[in-house]
Short mmCIF file of N, CA, C and O in Angstrom, two decimals:
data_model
loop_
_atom_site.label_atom_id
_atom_site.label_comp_id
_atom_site.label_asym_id
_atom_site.label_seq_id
_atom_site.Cartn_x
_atom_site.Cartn_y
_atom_site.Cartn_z
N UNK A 1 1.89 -2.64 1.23
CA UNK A 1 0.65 -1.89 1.08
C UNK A 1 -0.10 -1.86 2.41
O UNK A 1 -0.06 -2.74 3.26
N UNK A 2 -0.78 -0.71 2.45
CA UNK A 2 -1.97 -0.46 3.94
C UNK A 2 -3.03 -1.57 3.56
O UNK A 2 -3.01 -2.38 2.63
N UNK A 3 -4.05 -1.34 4.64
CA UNK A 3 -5.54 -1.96 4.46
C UNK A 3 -6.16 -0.87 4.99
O UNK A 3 -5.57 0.14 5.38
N UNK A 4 -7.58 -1.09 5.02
CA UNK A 4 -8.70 -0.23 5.59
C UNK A 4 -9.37 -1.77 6.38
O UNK A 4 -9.57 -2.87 5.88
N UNK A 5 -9.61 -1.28 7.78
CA UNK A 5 -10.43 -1.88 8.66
C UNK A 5 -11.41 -1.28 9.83
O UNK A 5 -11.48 -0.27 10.52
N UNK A 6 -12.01 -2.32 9.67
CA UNK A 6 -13.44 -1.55 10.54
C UNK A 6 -13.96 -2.53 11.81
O UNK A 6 -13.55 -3.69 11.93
N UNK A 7 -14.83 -1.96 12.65
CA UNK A 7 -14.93 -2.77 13.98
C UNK A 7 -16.28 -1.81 14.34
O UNK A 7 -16.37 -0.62 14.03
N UNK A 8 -17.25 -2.52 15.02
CA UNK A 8 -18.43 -1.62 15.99
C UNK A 8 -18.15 -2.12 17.04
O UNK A 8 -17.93 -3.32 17.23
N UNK A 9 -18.13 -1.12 17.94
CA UNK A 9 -18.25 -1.57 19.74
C UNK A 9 -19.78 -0.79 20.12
O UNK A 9 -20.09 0.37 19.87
N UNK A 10 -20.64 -1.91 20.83
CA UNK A 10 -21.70 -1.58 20.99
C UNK A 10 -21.99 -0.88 22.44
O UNK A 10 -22.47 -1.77 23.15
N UNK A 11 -21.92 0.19 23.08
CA UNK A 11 -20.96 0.79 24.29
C UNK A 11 -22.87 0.61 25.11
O UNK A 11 -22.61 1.16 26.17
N UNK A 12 -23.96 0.33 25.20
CA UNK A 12 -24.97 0.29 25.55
C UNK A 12 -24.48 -1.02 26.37
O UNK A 12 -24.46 -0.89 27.60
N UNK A 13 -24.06 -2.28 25.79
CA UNK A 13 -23.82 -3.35 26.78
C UNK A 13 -22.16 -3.53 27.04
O UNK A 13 -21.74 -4.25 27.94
N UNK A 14 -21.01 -2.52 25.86
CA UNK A 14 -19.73 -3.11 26.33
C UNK A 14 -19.01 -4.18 25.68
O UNK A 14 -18.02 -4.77 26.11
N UNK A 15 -19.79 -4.41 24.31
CA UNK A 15 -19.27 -5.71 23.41
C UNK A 15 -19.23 -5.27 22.55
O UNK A 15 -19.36 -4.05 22.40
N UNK A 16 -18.99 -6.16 21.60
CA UNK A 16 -18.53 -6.39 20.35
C UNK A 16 -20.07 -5.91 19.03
O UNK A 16 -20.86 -6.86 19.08
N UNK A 17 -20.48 -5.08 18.27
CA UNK A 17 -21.94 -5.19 17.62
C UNK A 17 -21.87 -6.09 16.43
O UNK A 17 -21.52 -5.90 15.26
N UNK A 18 -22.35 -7.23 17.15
CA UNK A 18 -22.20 -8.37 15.87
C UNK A 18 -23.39 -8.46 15.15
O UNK A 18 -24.47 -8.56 15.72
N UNK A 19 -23.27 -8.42 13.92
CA UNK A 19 -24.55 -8.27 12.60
C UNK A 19 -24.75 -7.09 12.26
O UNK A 19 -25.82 -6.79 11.74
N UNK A 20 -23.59 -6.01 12.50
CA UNK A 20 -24.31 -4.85 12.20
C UNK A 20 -23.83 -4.92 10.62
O UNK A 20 -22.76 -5.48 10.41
N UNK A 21 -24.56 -4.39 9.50
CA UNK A 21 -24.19 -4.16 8.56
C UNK A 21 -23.42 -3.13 7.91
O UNK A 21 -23.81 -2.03 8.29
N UNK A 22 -22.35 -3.07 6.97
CA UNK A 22 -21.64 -2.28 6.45
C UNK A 22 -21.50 -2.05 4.84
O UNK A 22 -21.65 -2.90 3.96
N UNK A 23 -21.23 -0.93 4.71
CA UNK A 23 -21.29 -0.63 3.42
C UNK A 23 -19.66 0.43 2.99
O UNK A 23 -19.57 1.49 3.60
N UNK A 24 -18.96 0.21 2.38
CA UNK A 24 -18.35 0.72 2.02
C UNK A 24 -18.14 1.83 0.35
O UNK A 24 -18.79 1.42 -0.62
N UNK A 25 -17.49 2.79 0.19
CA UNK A 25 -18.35 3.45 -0.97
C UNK A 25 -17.17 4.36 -1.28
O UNK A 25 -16.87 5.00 -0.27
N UNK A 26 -16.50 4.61 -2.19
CA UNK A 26 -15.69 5.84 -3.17
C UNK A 26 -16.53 6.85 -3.12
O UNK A 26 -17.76 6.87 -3.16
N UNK A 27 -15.64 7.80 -3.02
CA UNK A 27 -16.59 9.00 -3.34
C UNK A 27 -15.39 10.38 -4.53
O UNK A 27 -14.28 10.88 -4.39
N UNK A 28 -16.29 10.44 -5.41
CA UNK A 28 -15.49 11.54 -6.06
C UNK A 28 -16.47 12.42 -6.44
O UNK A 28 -17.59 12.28 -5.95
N UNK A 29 -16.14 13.80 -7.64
CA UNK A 29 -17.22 14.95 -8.24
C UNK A 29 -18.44 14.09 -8.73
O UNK A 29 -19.61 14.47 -8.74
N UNK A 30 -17.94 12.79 -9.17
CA UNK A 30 -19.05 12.52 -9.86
C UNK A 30 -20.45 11.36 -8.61
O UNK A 30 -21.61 11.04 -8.86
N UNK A 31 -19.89 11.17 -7.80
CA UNK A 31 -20.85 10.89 -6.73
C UNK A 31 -20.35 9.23 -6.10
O UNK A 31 -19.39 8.73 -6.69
N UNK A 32 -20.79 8.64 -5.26
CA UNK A 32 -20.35 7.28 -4.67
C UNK A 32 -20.52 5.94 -5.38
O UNK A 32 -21.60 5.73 -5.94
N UNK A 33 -20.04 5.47 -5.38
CA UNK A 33 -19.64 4.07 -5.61
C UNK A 33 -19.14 2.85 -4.85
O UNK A 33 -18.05 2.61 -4.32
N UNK A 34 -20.40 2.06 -5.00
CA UNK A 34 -19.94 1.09 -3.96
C UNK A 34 -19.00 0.12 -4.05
O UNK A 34 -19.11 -0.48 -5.12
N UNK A 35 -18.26 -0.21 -3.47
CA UNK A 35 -16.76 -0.91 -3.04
C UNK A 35 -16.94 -2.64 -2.53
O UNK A 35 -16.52 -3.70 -3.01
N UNK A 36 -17.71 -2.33 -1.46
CA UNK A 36 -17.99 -3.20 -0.84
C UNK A 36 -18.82 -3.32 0.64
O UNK A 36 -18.69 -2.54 1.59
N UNK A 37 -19.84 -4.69 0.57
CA UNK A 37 -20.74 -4.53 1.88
C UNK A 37 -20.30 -5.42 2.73
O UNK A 37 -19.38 -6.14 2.35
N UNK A 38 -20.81 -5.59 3.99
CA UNK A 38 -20.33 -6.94 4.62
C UNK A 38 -20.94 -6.84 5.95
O UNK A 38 -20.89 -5.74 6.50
N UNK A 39 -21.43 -7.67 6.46
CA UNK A 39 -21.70 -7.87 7.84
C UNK A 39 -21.15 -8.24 9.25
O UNK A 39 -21.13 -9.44 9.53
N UNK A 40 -20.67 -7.30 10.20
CA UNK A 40 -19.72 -7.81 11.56
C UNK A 40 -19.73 -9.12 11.66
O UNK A 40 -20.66 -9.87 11.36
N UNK A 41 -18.42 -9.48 12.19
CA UNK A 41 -18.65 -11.10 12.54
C UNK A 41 -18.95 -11.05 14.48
O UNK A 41 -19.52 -10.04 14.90
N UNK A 42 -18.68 -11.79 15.17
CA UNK A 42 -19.05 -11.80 16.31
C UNK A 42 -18.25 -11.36 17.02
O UNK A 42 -18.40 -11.22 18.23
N UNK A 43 -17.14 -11.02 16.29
CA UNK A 43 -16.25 -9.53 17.36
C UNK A 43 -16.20 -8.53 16.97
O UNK A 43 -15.25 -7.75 16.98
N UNK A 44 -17.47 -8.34 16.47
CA UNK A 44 -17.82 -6.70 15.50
C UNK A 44 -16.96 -6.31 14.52
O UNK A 44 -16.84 -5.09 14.57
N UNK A 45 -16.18 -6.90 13.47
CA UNK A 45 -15.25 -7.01 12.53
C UNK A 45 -15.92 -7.05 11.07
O UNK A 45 -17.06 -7.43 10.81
N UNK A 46 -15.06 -6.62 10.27
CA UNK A 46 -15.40 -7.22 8.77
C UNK A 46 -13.59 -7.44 8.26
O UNK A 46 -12.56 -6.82 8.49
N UNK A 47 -13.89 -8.51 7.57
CA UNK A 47 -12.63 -8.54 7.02
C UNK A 47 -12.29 -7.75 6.52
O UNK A 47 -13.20 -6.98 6.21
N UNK A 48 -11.08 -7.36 6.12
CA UNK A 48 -10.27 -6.66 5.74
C UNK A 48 -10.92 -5.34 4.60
O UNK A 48 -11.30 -6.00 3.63
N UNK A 49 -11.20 -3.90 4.30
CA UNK A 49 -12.08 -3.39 3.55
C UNK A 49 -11.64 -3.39 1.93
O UNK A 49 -12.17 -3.64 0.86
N UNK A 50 -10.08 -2.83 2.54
CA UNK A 50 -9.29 -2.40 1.40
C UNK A 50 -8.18 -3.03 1.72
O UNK A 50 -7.95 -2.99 2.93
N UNK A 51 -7.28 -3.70 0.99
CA UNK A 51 -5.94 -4.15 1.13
C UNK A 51 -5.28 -3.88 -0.38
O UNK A 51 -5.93 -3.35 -1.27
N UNK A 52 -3.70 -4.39 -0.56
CA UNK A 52 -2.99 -4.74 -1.49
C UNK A 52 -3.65 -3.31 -2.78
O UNK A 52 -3.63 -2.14 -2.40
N UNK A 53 -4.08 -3.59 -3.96
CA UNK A 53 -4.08 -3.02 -5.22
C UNK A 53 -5.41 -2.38 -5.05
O UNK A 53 -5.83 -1.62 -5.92
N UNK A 54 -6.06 -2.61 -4.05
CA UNK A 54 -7.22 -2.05 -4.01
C UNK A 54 -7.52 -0.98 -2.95
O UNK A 54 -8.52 -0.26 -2.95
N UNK A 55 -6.40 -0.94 -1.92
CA UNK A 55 -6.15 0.58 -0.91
C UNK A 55 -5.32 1.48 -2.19
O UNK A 55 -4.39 1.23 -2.95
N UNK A 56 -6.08 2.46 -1.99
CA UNK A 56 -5.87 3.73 -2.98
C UNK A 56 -6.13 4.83 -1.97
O UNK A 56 -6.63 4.74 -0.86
N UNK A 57 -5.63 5.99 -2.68
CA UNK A 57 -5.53 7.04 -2.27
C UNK A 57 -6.60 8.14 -2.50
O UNK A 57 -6.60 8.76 -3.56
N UNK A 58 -7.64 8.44 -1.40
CA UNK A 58 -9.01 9.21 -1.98
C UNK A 58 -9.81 9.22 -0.68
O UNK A 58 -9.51 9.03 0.49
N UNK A 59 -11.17 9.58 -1.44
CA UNK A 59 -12.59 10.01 0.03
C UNK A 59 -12.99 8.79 -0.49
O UNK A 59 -12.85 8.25 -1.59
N UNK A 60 -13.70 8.36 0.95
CA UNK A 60 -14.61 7.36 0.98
C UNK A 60 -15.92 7.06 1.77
O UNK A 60 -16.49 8.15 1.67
N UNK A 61 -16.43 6.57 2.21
CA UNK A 61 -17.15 6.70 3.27
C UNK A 61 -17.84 5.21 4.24
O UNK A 61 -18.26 4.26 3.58
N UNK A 62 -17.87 5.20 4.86
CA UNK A 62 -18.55 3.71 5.42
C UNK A 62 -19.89 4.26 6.18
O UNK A 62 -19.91 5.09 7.09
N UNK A 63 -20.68 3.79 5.77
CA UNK A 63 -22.02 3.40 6.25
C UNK A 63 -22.54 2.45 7.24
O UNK A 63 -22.73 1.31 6.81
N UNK A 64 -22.82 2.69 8.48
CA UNK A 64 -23.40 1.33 9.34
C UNK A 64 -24.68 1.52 9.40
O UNK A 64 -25.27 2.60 9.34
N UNK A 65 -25.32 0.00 9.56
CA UNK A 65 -26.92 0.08 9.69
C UNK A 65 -27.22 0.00 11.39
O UNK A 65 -27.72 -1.00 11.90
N UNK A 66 -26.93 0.90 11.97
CA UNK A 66 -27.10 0.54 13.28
C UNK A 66 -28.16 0.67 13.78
O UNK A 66 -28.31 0.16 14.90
N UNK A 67 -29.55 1.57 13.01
CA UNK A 67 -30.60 1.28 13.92
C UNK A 67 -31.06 0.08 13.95
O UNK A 67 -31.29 -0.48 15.02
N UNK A 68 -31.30 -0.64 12.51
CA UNK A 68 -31.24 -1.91 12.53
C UNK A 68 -30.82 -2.70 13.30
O UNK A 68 -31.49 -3.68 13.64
N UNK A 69 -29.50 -2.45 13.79
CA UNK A 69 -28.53 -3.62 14.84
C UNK A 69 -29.76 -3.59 15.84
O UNK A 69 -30.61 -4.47 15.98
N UNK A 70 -29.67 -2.57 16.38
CA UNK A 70 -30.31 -2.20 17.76
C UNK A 70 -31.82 -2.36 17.46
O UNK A 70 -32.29 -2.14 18.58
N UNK A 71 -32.65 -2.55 16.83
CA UNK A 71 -33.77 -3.08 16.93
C UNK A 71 -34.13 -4.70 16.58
O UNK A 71 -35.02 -5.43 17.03
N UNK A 72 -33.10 -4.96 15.60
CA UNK A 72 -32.97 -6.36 15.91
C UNK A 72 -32.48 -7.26 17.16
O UNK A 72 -32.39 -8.49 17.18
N UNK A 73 -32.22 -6.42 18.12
CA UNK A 73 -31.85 -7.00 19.41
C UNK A 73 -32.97 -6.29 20.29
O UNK A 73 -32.80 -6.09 21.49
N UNK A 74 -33.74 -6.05 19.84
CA UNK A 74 -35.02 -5.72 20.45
C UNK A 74 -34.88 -4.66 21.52
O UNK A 74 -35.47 -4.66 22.60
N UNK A 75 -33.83 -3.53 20.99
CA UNK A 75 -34.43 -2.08 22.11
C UNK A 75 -35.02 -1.44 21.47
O UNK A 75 -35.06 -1.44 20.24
N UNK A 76 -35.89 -0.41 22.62
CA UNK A 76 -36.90 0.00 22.18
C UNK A 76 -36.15 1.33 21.33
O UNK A 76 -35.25 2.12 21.61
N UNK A 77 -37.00 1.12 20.18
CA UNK A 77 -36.07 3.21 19.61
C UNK A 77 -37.22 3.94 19.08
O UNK A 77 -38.09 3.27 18.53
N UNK A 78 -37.36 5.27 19.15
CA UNK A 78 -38.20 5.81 18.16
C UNK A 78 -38.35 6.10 16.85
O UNK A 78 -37.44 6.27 16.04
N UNK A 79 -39.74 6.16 16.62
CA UNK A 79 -40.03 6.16 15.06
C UNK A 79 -40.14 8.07 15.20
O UNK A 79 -40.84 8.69 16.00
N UNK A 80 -39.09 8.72 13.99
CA UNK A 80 -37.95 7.98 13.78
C UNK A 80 -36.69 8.12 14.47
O UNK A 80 -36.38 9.07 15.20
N UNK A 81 -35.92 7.00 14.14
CA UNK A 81 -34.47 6.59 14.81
C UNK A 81 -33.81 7.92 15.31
O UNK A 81 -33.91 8.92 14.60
N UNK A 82 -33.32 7.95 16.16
CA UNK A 82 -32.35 9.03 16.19
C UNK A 82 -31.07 9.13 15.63
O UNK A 82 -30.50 10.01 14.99
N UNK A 83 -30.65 7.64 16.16
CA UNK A 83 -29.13 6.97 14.87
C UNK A 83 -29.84 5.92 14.45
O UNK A 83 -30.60 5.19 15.08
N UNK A 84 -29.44 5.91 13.01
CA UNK A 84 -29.94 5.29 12.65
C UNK A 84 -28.51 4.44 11.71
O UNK A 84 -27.67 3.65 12.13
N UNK A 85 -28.79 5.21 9.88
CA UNK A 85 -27.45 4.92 9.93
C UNK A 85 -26.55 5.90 9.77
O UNK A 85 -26.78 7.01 9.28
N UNK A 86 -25.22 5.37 10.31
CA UNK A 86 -24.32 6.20 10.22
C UNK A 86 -23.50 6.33 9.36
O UNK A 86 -23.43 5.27 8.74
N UNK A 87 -22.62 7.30 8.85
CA UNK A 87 -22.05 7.77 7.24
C UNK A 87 -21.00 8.28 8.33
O UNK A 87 -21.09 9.06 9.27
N UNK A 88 -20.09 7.60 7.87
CA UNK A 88 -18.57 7.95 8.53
C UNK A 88 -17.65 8.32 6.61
O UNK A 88 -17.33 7.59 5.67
N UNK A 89 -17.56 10.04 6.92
CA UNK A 89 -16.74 9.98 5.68
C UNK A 89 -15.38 10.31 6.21
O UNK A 89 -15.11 10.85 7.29
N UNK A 90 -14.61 9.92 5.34
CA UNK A 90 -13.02 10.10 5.79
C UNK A 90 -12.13 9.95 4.45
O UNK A 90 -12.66 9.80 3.35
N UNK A 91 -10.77 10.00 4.64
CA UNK A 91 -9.91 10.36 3.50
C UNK A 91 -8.97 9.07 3.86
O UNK A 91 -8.91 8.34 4.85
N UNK A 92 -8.21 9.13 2.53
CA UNK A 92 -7.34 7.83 2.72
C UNK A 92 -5.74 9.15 2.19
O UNK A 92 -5.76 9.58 1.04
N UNK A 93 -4.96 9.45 2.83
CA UNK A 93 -4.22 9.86 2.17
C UNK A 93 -2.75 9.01 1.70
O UNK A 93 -2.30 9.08 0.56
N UNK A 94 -2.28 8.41 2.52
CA UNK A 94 -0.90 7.31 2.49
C UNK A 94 -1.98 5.42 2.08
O UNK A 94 -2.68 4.79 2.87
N UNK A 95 -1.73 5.15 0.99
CA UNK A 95 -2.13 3.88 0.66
C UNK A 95 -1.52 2.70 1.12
O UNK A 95 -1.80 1.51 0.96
N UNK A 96 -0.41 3.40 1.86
CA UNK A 96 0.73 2.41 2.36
C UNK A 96 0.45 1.91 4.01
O UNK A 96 0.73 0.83 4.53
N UNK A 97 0.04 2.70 4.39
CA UNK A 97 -0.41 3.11 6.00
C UNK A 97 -1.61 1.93 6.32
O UNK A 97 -2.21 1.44 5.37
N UNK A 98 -1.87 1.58 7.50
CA UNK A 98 -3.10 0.88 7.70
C UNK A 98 -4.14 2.18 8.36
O UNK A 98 -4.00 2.79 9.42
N UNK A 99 -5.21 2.30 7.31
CA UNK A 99 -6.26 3.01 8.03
C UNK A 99 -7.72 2.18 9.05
O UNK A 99 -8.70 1.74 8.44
N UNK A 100 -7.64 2.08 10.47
CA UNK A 100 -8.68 1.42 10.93
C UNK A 100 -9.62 2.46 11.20
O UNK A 100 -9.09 3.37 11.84
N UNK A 101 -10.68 2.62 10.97
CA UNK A 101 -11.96 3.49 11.44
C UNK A 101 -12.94 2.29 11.92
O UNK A 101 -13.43 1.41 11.21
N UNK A 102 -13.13 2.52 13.45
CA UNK A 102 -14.35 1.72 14.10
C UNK A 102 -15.31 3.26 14.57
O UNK A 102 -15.12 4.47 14.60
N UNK A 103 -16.46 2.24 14.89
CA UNK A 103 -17.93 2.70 15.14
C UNK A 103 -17.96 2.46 16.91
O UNK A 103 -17.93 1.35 17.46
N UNK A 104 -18.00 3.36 17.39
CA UNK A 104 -18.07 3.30 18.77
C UNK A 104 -19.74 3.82 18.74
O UNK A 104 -19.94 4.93 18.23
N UNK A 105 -21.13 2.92 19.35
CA UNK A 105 -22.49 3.81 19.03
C UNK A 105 -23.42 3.37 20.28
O UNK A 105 -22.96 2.83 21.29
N UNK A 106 -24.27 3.55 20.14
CA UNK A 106 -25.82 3.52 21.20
C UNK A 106 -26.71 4.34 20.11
O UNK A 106 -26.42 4.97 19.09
N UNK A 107 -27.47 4.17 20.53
CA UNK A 107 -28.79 4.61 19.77
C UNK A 107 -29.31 5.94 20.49
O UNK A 107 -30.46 6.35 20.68
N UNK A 108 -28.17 6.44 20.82
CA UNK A 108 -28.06 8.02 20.86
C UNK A 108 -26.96 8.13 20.80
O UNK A 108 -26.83 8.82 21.81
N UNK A 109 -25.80 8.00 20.36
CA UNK A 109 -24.65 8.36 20.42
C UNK A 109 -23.57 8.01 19.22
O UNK A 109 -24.03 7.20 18.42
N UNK A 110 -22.47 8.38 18.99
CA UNK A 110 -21.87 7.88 18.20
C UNK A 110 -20.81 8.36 17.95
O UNK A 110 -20.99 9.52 17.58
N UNK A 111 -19.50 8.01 17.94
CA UNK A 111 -18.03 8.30 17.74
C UNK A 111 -17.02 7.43 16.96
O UNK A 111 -17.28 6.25 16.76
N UNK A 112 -15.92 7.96 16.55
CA UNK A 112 -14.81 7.36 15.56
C UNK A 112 -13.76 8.06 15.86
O UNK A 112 -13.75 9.19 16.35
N UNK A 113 -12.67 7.28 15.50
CA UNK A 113 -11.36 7.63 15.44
C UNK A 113 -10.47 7.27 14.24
O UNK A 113 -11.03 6.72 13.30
N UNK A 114 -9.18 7.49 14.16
CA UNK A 114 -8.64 7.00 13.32
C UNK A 114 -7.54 5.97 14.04
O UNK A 114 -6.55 6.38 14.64
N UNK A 115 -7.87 4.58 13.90
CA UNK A 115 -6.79 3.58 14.45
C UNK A 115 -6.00 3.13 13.17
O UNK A 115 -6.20 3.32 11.97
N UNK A 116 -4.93 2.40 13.96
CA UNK A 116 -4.50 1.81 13.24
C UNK A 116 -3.78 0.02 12.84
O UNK A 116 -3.32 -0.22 11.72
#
């Protein structure tokens, strides 16, 4: 079986965004459902999202709280945020596959890919 994994790189200093919060969430006609939350560890990680019986095949979406990150480390941002949080939606199509989606951000910026 695949997993789903996630990572923030905080590209303002070049590290790892440790504490940022995450939210993970199903999405179908009938609207989202949450999966699971979790907070970076200190190499901007969360364990594992989805693994084994629980990577399925569908939309989903991950949520980061990054204005939060970034004002809890005390930069300055405006009221309101410009990023604030971010909603990364994406598809899972092979359950077998490892899907990694990280958060590349700044508090103007923000990008993803699909790793693996």
């Amino acid at each position: 079986m695949g997993k789903l994994s996630t990572h923030v790189l905080d590209i303002t200093v070049g590290k790892p965004g440790a504490g940022v919060s995450v939210a993970l969430y199903a999405v179908d006609e009938a609207g989202k459902v949450l999966l699971k939350s979790d907070v970076t560890n200190a190499d901007g990680r969360c364990a594992p999202l989805l693994e084994g019986d629980t990577m399925k095949v569908g939309k989903y979406e991950l949520v980061f709280k990054a204005g939060d990150y970034f004002a809890a480390r005390g930069v300055e941002l405006p009221s309101p945020r410009f990023v604030d949080q971010v909603t990364l939606a994406f598809g899972i199509a092979d359950a077998m596959q490892n899907y990694h989606v990280p958060l590349v951000v700044s508090p103007w910026a923000y990008s993803t890919y699909r790793g693996s």
